[in-house]
Amino acid sequence: MKVTRLDRLPRSVLHLVTLGAELRERGIGSHVIEQGIDTAIMEGRAMFGMLSVLAELQRELTVANTNDGLASARARGRVGGRRPKLTP
């Protein structure tokens, strides 16, 4: 299976890990063109695993930073969401 970038393949990090395991069990190798990862060889499988761990870390940092920013905005009195269209 060929894919242009690793982030185009999964819907989440968990999906990436399970998809990689399922493909490996079925004997299907994957080739990520831009990163040059080929899971048919040992180095490619190692890189696949490392990038999936880094993707999970990046996602968790993004969620934490977003939650911190929302809490900071609420503390300053800002309200999120759309403005109401109708007035009372």
PDB file of N, CA and C in Angstrom:
ATOM      1  N   MET A   1       0.849  -1.155   0.000  1.00  0.00           N
ATOM      2  CA  MET A   1       0.000   0.000   0.000  1.00  0.00           C
ATOM      3  C   MET A   1       0.905   1.231   0.000  1.00  0.00           C
ATOM      4  N   LYS A   2       0.561   2.203  -0.796  1.00  0.00           N
ATOM      5  CA  LYS A   2       1.325   3.435  -0.856  1.00  0.00           C
ATOM      6  C   LYS A   2       0.459   4.599  -0.392  1.00  0.00           C
ATOM      7  N   VAL A   3       1.070   5.504   0.354  1.00  0.00           N
ATOM      8  CA  VAL A   3       0.394   6.705   0.830  1.00  0.00           C
ATOM      9  C   VAL A   3       1.397   7.855   0.756  1.00  0.00           C
ATOM     10  N   THR A   4       0.912   9.066   0.475  1.00  0.00           N
ATOM     11  CA  THR A   4       1.842  10.185   0.300  1.00  0.00           C
ATOM     12  C   THR A   4       2.469  10.616   1.611  1.00  0.00           C
ATOM     13  N   ARG A   5       1.640  10.821   2.646  1.00  0.00           N
ATOM     14  CA  ARG A   5       2.150  11.226   3.953  1.00  0.00           C
ATOM     15  C   ARG A   5       1.509  10.364   5.020  1.00  0.00           C
ATOM     16  N   LEU A   6       2.219  10.180   6.118  1.00  0.00           N
ATOM     17  CA  LEU A   6       1.726   9.318   7.191  1.00  0.00           C
ATOM     18  C   LEU A   6       0.460   9.880   7.827  1.00  0.00           C
ATOM     19  N   ASP A   7       0.313  11.193   7.893  1.00  0.00           N
ATOM     20  CA  ASP A   7      -0.876  11.766   8.527  1.00  0.00           C
ATOM     21  C   ASP A   7      -2.123  11.650   7.651  1.00  0.00           C
ATOM     22  N   ARG A   8      -1.987  11.238   6.397  1.00  0.00           N
ATOM     23  CA  ARG A   8      -3.133  11.057   5.518  1.00  0.00           C
ATOM     24  C   ARG A   8      -3.790   9.690   5.707  1.00  0.00           C
ATOM     25  N   LEU A   9      -3.112   8.786   6.356  1.00  0.00           N
ATOM     26  CA  LEU A   9      -3.588   7.412   6.494  1.00  0.00           C
ATOM     27  C   LEU A   9      -4.593   7.222   7.631  1.00  0.00           C
ATOM     28  N   PRO A  10      -4.275   7.607   8.876  1.00  0.00           N
ATOM     29  CA  PRO A  10      -5.180   7.274   9.978  1.00  0.00           C
ATOM     30  C   PRO A  10      -6.150   8.402  10.321  1.00  0.00           C
ATOM     31  N   ARG A  11      -7.141   8.042  11.118  1.00  0.00           N
ATOM     32  CA  ARG A  11      -8.067   9.037  11.665  1.00  0.00           C
ATOM     33  C   ARG A  11      -7.604   9.506  13.031  1.00  0.00           C
ATOM     34  N   SER A  12      -6.844   8.658  13.717  1.00  0.00           N
ATOM     35  CA  SER A  12      -6.297   8.997  15.025  1.00  0.00           C
ATOM     36  C   SER A  12      -5.033   8.176  15.219  1.00  0.00           C
ATOM     37  N   VAL A  13      -4.321   8.463  16.298  1.00  0.00           N
ATOM     38  CA  VAL A  13      -3.098   7.706  16.577  1.00  0.00           C
ATOM     39  C   VAL A  13      -3.434   6.250  16.884  1.00  0.00           C
ATOM     40  N   LEU A  14      -4.505   6.031  17.616  1.00  0.00           N
ATOM     41  CA  LEU A  14      -4.925   4.660  17.912  1.00  0.00           C
ATOM     42  C   LEU A  14      -5.251   3.918  16.617  1.00  0.00           C
ATOM     43  N   HIS A  15      -5.919   4.591  15.704  1.00  0.00           N
ATOM     44  CA  HIS A  15      -6.234   3.981  14.415  1.00  0.00           C
ATOM     45  C   HIS A  15      -4.958   3.662  13.642  1.00  0.00           C
ATOM     46  N   LEU A  16      -3.959   4.548  13.717  1.00  0.00           N
ATOM     47  CA  LEU A  16      -2.688   4.315  13.040  1.00  0.00           C
ATOM     48  C   LEU A  16      -1.996   3.061  13.563  1.00  0.00           C
ATOM     49  N   VAL A  17      -1.965   2.912  14.873  1.00  0.00           N
ATOM     50  CA  VAL A  17      -1.299   1.757  15.483  1.00  0.00           C
ATOM     51  C   VAL A  17      -2.033   0.466  15.141  1.00  0.00           C
ATOM     52  N   THR A  18      -3.356   0.467  15.274  1.00  0.00           N
ATOM     53  CA  THR A  18      -4.111  -0.756  14.974  1.00  0.00           C
ATOM     54  C   THR A  18      -4.069  -1.084  13.489  1.00  0.00           C
ATOM     55  N   LEU A  19      -4.120  -0.066  12.651  1.00  0.00           N
ATOM     56  CA  LEU A  19      -4.045  -0.302  11.213  1.00  0.00           C
ATOM     57  C   LEU A  19      -2.686  -0.883  10.828  1.00  0.00           C
ATOM     58  N   GLY A  20      -1.624  -0.341  11.427  1.00  0.00           N
ATOM     59  CA  GLY A  20      -0.290  -0.879  11.163  1.00  0.00           C
ATOM     60  C   GLY A  20      -0.172  -2.334  11.580  1.00  0.00           C
ATOM     61  N   ALA A  21      -0.735  -2.679  12.743  1.00  0.00           N
ATOM     62  CA  ALA A  21      -0.693  -4.066  13.226  1.00  0.00           C
ATOM     63  C   ALA A  21      -1.515  -4.981  12.325  1.00  0.00           C
ATOM     64  N   GLU A  22      -2.691  -4.528  11.901  1.00  0.00           N
ATOM     65  CA  GLU A  22      -3.537  -5.352  11.029  1.00  0.00           C
ATOM     66  C   GLU A  22      -2.867  -5.599   9.676  1.00  0.00           C
ATOM     67  N   LEU A  23      -2.266  -4.564   9.122  1.00  0.00           N
ATOM     68  CA  LEU A  23      -1.585  -4.723   7.836  1.00  0.00           C
ATOM     69  C   LEU A  23      -0.401  -5.683   7.961  1.00  0.00           C
ATOM     70  N   ARG A  24       0.334  -5.564   9.071  1.00  0.00           N
ATOM     71  CA  ARG A  24       1.481  -6.447   9.286  1.00  0.00           C
ATOM     72  C   ARG A  24       1.034  -7.895   9.416  1.00  0.00           C
ATOM     73  N   GLU A  25      -0.076  -8.146  10.127  1.00  0.00           N
ATOM     74  CA  GLU A  25      -0.597  -9.505  10.289  1.00  0.00           C
ATOM     75  C   GLU A  25      -1.011 -10.099   8.952  1.00  0.00           C
ATOM     76  N   ARG A  26      -1.544  -9.273   8.065  1.00  0.00           N
ATOM     77  CA  ARG A  26      -1.997  -9.745   6.765  1.00  0.00           C
ATOM     78  C   ARG A  26      -0.873  -9.802   5.739  1.00  0.00           C
ATOM     79  N   GLY A  27       0.317  -9.402   6.151  1.00  0.00           N
ATOM     80  CA  GLY A  27       1.461  -9.458   5.250  1.00  0.00           C
ATOM     81  C   GLY A  27       1.496  -8.340   4.227  1.00  0.00           C
ATOM     82  N   ILE A  28       0.818  -7.240   4.537  1.00  0.00           N
ATOM     83  CA  ILE A  28       0.781  -6.105   3.617  1.00  0.00           C
ATOM     84  C   ILE A  28       1.745  -5.046   4.116  1.00  0.00           C
ATOM     85  N   GLY A  29       2.680  -4.666   3.283  1.00  0.00           N
ATOM     86  CA  GLY A  29       3.615  -3.610   3.624  1.00  0.00           C
ATOM     87  C   GLY A  29       3.073  -2.269   3.176  1.00  0.00           C
ATOM     88  N   SER A  30       3.524  -1.223   3.825  1.00  0.00           N
ATOM     89  CA  SER A  30       3.101   0.112   3.429  1.00  0.00           C
ATOM     90  C   SER A  30       4.330   0.958   3.149  1.00  0.00           C
ATOM     91  N   HIS A  31       4.167   1.892   2.228  1.00  0.00           N
ATOM     92  CA  HIS A  31       5.260   2.769   1.834  1.00  0.00           C
ATOM     93  C   HIS A  31       4.759   4.201   1.906  1.00  0.00           C
ATOM     94  N   VAL A  32       5.381   5.000   2.781  1.00  0.00           N
ATOM     95  CA  VAL A  32       5.035   6.411   2.914  1.00  0.00           C
ATOM     96  C   VAL A  32       6.033   7.180   2.063  1.00  0.00           C
ATOM     97  N   ILE A  33       5.547   7.803   1.017  1.00  0.00           N
ATOM     98  CA  ILE A  33       6.414   8.371  -0.006  1.00  0.00           C
ATOM     99  C   ILE A  33       7.219   9.560   0.518  1.00  0.00           C
ATOM    100  N   GLU A  34       6.567  10.564   1.106  1.00  0.00           N
ATOM    101  CA  GLU A  34       7.277  11.780   1.524  1.00  0.00           C
ATOM    102  C   GLU A  34       8.295  11.526   2.626  1.00  0.00           C
ATOM    103  N   GLN A  35       7.983  10.679   3.589  1.00  0.00           N
ATOM    104  CA  GLN A  35       8.916  10.398   4.679  1.00  0.00           C
ATOM    105  C   GLN A  35       9.870   9.263   4.343  1.00  0.00           C
ATOM    106  N   GLY A  36       9.646   8.565   3.260  1.00  0.00           N
ATOM    107  CA  GLY A  36      10.516   7.470   2.864  1.00  0.00           C
ATOM    108  C   GLY A  36      10.459   6.277   3.797  1.00  0.00           C
ATOM    109  N   ILE A  37       9.291   5.986   4.337  1.00  0.00           N
ATOM    110  CA  ILE A  37       9.121   4.869   5.270  1.00  0.00           C
ATOM    111  C   ILE A  37       8.584   3.675   4.504  1.00  0.00           C
ATOM    112  N   ASP A  38       9.270   2.554   4.644  1.00  0.00           N
ATOM    113  CA  ASP A  38       8.835   1.303   4.032  1.00  0.00           C
ATOM    114  C   ASP A  38       8.739   0.265   5.136  1.00  0.00           C
ATOM    115  N   THR A  39       7.517  -0.159   5.484  1.00  0.00           N
ATOM    116  CA  THR A  39       7.349  -1.079   6.611  1.00  0.00           C
ATOM    117  C   THR A  39       7.714  -2.518   6.263  1.00  0.00           C
ATOM    118  N   ALA A  40       8.158  -2.757   5.035  1.00  0.00           N
ATOM    119  CA  ALA A  40       8.618  -4.099   4.685  1.00  0.00           C
ATOM    120  C   ALA A  40       9.995  -4.375   5.286  1.00  0.00           C
ATOM    121  N   ILE A  41      10.708  -3.318   5.680  1.00  0.00           N
ATOM    122  CA  ILE A  41      12.034  -3.494   6.286  1.00  0.00           C
ATOM    123  C   ILE A  41      11.984  -3.062   7.746  1.00  0.00           C
ATOM    124  N   MET A  42      12.942  -3.557   8.516  1.00  0.00           N
ATOM    125  CA  MET A  42      12.966  -3.319   9.953  1.00  0.00           C
ATOM    126  C   MET A  42      13.059  -1.835  10.286  1.00  0.00           C
ATOM    127  N   GLU A  43      13.904  -1.089   9.580  1.00  0.00           N
ATOM    128  CA  GLU A  43      14.079   0.337   9.863  1.00  0.00           C
ATOM    129  C   GLU A  43      12.791   1.115   9.606  1.00  0.00           C
ATOM    130  N   GLY A  44      12.061   0.727   8.578  1.00  0.00           N
ATOM    131  CA  GLY A  44      10.793   1.384   8.273  1.00  0.00           C
ATOM    132  C   GLY A  44       9.750   1.146   9.346  1.00  0.00           C
ATOM    133  N   ARG A  45       9.707  -0.074   9.877  1.00  0.00           N
ATOM    134  CA  ARG A  45       8.764  -0.367  10.963  1.00  0.00           C
ATOM    135  C   ARG A  45       9.122   0.427  12.214  1.00  0.00           C
ATOM    136  N   ALA A  46      10.429   0.564  12.490  1.00  0.00           N
ATOM    137  CA  ALA A  46      10.863   1.346  13.652  1.00  0.00           C
ATOM    138  C   ALA A  46      10.483   2.818  13.486  1.00  0.00           C
ATOM    139  N   MET A  47      10.699   3.363  12.303  1.00  0.00           N
ATOM    140  CA  MET A  47      10.354   4.762  12.043  1.00  0.00           C
ATOM    141  C   MET A  47       8.840   4.974  12.125  1.00  0.00           C
ATOM    142  N   PHE A  48       8.073   4.013  11.639  1.00  0.00           N
ATOM    143  CA  PHE A  48       6.617   4.060  11.719  1.00  0.00           C
ATOM    144  C   PHE A  48       6.183   4.161  13.181  1.00  0.00           C
ATOM    145  N   GLY A  49       6.777   3.347  14.032  1.00  0.00           N
ATOM    146  CA  GLY A  49       6.449   3.364  15.458  1.00  0.00           C
ATOM    147  C   GLY A  49       6.834   4.666  16.128  1.00  0.00           C
ATOM    148  N   MET A  50       8.022   5.173  15.804  1.00  0.00           N
ATOM    149  CA  MET A  50       8.472   6.430  16.413  1.00  0.00           C
ATOM    150  C   MET A  50       7.589   7.598  15.995  1.00  0.00           C
ATOM    151  N   LEU A  51       7.237   7.656  14.716  1.00  0.00           N
ATOM    152  CA  LEU A  51       6.394   8.754  14.250  1.00  0.00           C
ATOM    153  C   LEU A  51       4.999   8.683  14.841  1.00  0.00           C
ATOM    154  N   SER A  52       4.488   7.479  15.077  1.00  0.00           N
ATOM    155  CA  SER A  52       3.168   7.370  15.689  1.00  0.00           C
ATOM    156  C   SER A  52       3.204   7.849  17.137  1.00  0.00           C
ATOM    157  N   VAL A  53       4.309   7.580  17.850  1.00  0.00           N
ATOM    158  CA  VAL A  53       4.450   8.069  19.224  1.00  0.00           C
ATOM    159  C   VAL A  53       4.547   9.593  19.235  1.00  0.00           C
ATOM    160  N   LEU A  54       5.312  10.162  18.301  1.00  0.00           N
ATOM    161  CA  LEU A  54       5.432  11.614  18.226  1.00  0.00           C
ATOM    162  C   LEU A  54       4.103  12.272  17.846  1.00  0.00           C
ATOM    163  N   ALA A  55       3.339  11.630  16.988  1.00  0.00           N
ATOM    164  CA  ALA A  55       2.034  12.161  16.616  1.00  0.00           C
ATOM    165  C   ALA A  55       1.096  12.184  17.821  1.00  0.00           C
ATOM    166  N   GLU A  56       1.161  11.137  18.639  1.00  0.00           N
ATOM    167  CA  GLU A  56       0.330  11.094  19.843  1.00  0.00           C
ATOM    168  C   GLU A  56       0.735  12.201  20.804  1.00  0.00           C
ATOM    169  N   LEU A  57       2.031  12.414  20.982  1.00  0.00           N
ATOM    170  CA  LEU A  57       2.519  13.481  21.852  1.00  0.00           C
ATOM    171  C   LEU A  57       2.056  14.839  21.344  1.00  0.00           C
ATOM    172  N   GLN A  58       2.167  15.074  20.052  1.00  0.00           N
ATOM    173  CA  GLN A  58       1.745  16.346  19.472  1.00  0.00           C
ATOM    174  C   GLN A  58       0.255  16.574  19.692  1.00  0.00           C
ATOM    175  N   ARG A  59      -0.542  15.549  19.528  1.00  0.00           N
ATOM    176  CA  ARG A  59      -1.994  15.673  19.731  1.00  0.00           C
ATOM    177  C   ARG A  59      -2.316  16.020  21.176  1.00  0.00           C
ATOM    178  N   GLU A  60      -1.654  15.342  22.124  1.00  0.00           N
ATOM    179  CA  GLU A  60      -1.908  15.621  23.531  1.00  0.00           C
ATOM    180  C   GLU A  60      -1.482  17.035  23.910  1.00  0.00           C
ATOM    181  N   LEU A  61      -0.367  17.515  23.361  1.00  0.00           N
ATOM    182  CA  LEU A  61       0.079  18.886  23.623  1.00  0.00           C
ATOM    183  C   LEU A  61      -0.906  19.900  23.051  1.00  0.00           C
ATOM    184  N   THR A  62      -1.428  19.629  21.877  1.00  0.00           N
ATOM    185  CA  THR A  62      -2.399  20.532  21.256  1.00  0.00           C
ATOM    186  C   THR A  62      -3.667  20.614  22.095  1.00  0.00           C
ATOM    187  N   VAL A  63      -4.153  19.480  22.565  1.00  0.00           N
ATOM    188  CA  VAL A  63      -5.356  19.458  23.403  1.00  0.00           C
ATOM    189  C   VAL A  63      -5.113  20.215  24.705  1.00  0.00           C
ATOM    190  N   ALA A  64      -3.964  19.987  25.347  1.00  0.00           N
ATOM    191  CA  ALA A  64      -3.646  20.669  26.602  1.00  0.00           C
ATOM    192  C   ALA A  64      -3.528  22.175  26.394  1.00  0.00           C
ATOM    193  N   ASN A  65      -2.864  22.599  25.334  1.00  0.00           N
ATOM    194  CA  ASN A  65      -2.720  24.034  25.063  1.00  0.00           C
ATOM    195  C   ASN A  65      -4.061  24.680  24.754  1.00  0.00           C
ATOM    196  N   THR A  66      -4.919  23.985  24.017  1.00  0.00           N
ATOM    197  CA  THR A  66      -6.247  24.514  23.706  1.00  0.00           C
ATOM    198  C   THR A  66      -7.072  24.682  24.974  1.00  0.00           C
ATOM    199  N   ASN A  67      -7.042  23.674  25.841  1.00  0.00           N
ATOM    200  CA  ASN A  67      -7.795  23.762  27.094  1.00  0.00           C
ATOM    201  C   ASN A  67      -7.270  24.876  27.984  1.00  0.00           C
ATOM    202  N   ASP A  68      -5.949  25.059  28.030  1.00  0.00           N
ATOM    203  CA  ASP A  68      -5.357  26.149  28.810  1.00  0.00           C
ATOM    204  C   ASP A  68      -5.778  27.507  28.252  1.00  0.00           C
ATOM    205  N   GLY A  69      -5.786  27.644  26.947  1.00  0.00           N
ATOM    206  CA  GLY A  69      -6.193  28.896  26.324  1.00  0.00           C
ATOM    207  C   GLY A  69      -7.652  29.218  26.574  1.00  0.00           C
ATOM    208  N   LEU A  70      -8.520  28.197  26.499  1.00  0.00           N
ATOM    209  CA  LEU A  70      -9.942  28.408  26.775  1.00  0.00           C
ATOM    210  C   LEU A  70     -10.175  28.804  28.231  1.00  0.00           C
ATOM    211  N   ALA A  71      -9.455  28.173  29.145  1.00  0.00           N
ATOM    212  CA  ALA A  71      -9.591  28.514  30.567  1.00  0.00           C
ATOM    213  C   ALA A  71      -9.113  29.943  30.822  1.00  0.00           C
ATOM    214  N   SER A  72      -8.036  30.338  30.172  1.00  0.00           N
ATOM    215  CA  SER A  72      -7.513  31.699  30.318  1.00  0.00           C
ATOM    216  C   SER A  72      -8.506  32.722  29.776  1.00  0.00           C
ATOM    217  N   ALA A  73      -9.119  32.422  28.649  1.00  0.00           N
ATOM    218  CA  ALA A  73     -10.100  33.334  28.067  1.00  0.00           C
ATOM    219  C   ALA A  73     -11.325  33.452  28.969  1.00  0.00           C
ATOM    220  N   ARG A  74     -11.771  32.340  29.535  1.00  0.00           N
ATOM    221  CA  ARG A  74     -12.922  32.383  30.446  1.00  0.00           C
ATOM    222  C   ARG A  74     -12.605  33.214  31.683  1.00  0.00           C
ATOM    223  N   ALA A  75     -11.354  33.095  32.186  1.00  0.00           N
ATOM    224  CA  ALA A  75     -10.944  33.857  33.361  1.00  0.00           C
ATOM    225  C   ALA A  75     -10.956  35.358  33.077  1.00  0.00           C
ATOM    226  N   ARG A  76     -10.748  35.741  31.825  1.00  0.00           N
ATOM    227  CA  ARG A  76     -10.777  37.153  31.434  1.00  0.00           C
ATOM    228  C   ARG A  76     -12.190  37.613  31.083  1.00  0.00           C
ATOM    229  N   GLY A  77     -13.164  36.709  31.205  1.00  0.00           N
ATOM    230  CA  GLY A  77     -14.548  37.077  30.946  1.00  0.00           C
ATOM    231  C   GLY A  77     -15.001  36.869  29.515  1.00  0.00           C
ATOM    232  N   ARG A  78     -14.196  36.254  28.702  1.00  0.00           N
ATOM    233  CA  ARG A  78     -14.572  36.010  27.311  1.00  0.00           C
ATOM    234  C   ARG A  78     -15.472  34.790  27.236  1.00  0.00           C
ATOM    235  N   VAL A  79     -16.442  34.848  26.362  1.00  0.00           N
ATOM    236  CA  VAL A  79     -17.368  33.740  26.177  1.00  0.00           C
ATOM    237  C   VAL A  79     -17.177  33.215  24.762  1.00  0.00           C
ATOM    238  N   GLY A  80     -17.029  31.915  24.615  1.00  0.00           N
ATOM    239  CA  GLY A  80     -16.826  31.325  23.297  1.00  0.00           C
ATOM    240  C   GLY A  80     -18.138  31.017  22.608  1.00  0.00           C
ATOM    241  N   GLY A  81     -18.034  30.600  21.384  1.00  0.00           N
ATOM    242  CA  GLY A  81     -19.205  30.204  20.621  1.00  0.00           C
ATOM    243  C   GLY A  81     -19.722  31.329  19.744  1.00  0.00           C
ATOM    244  N   ARG A  82     -20.770  31.014  19.024  1.00  0.00           N
ATOM    245  CA  ARG A  82     -21.376  32.002  18.127  1.00  0.00           C
ATOM    246  C   ARG A  82     -22.177  33.029  18.920  1.00  0.00           C
ATOM    247  N   ARG A  83     -22.253  34.212  18.374  1.00  0.00           N
ATOM    248  CA  ARG A  83     -23.094  35.231  18.986  1.00  0.00           C
ATOM    249  C   ARG A  83     -24.558  34.901  18.688  1.00  0.00           C
ATOM    250  N   PRO A  84     -25.434  35.177  19.630  1.00  0.00           N
ATOM    251  CA  PRO A  84     -26.856  34.905  19.358  1.00  0.00           C
ATOM    252  C   PRO A  84     -27.381  35.850  18.278  1.00  0.00           C
ATOM    253  N   LYS A  85     -28.196  35.308  17.391  1.00  0.00           N
ATOM    254  CA  LYS A  85     -28.755  36.115  16.324  1.00  0.00           C
ATOM    255  C   LYS A  85     -29.944  36.940  16.797  1.00  0.00           C
ATOM    256  N   LEU A  86     -30.729  36.355  17.687  1.00  0.00           N
ATOM    257  CA  LEU A  86     -31.904  37.048  18.163  1.00  0.00           C
ATOM    258  C   LEU A  86     -31.654  37.649  19.544  1.00  0.00           C
ATOM    259  N   THR A  87     -32.187  38.821  19.763  1.00  0.00           N
ATOM    260  CA  THR A  87     -32.097  39.431  21.087  1.00  0.00           C
ATOM    261  C   THR A  87     -33.398  39.174  21.824  1.00  0.00           C
ATOM    262  N   PRO A  88     -33.359  39.218  23.154  1.00  0.00           N
ATOM    263  CA  PRO A  88     -34.599  38.958  23.910  1.00  0.00           C
ATOM    264  C   PRO A  88     -35.599  40.053  23.659  1.00  0.00           C
TER     265      PRO A  88
END
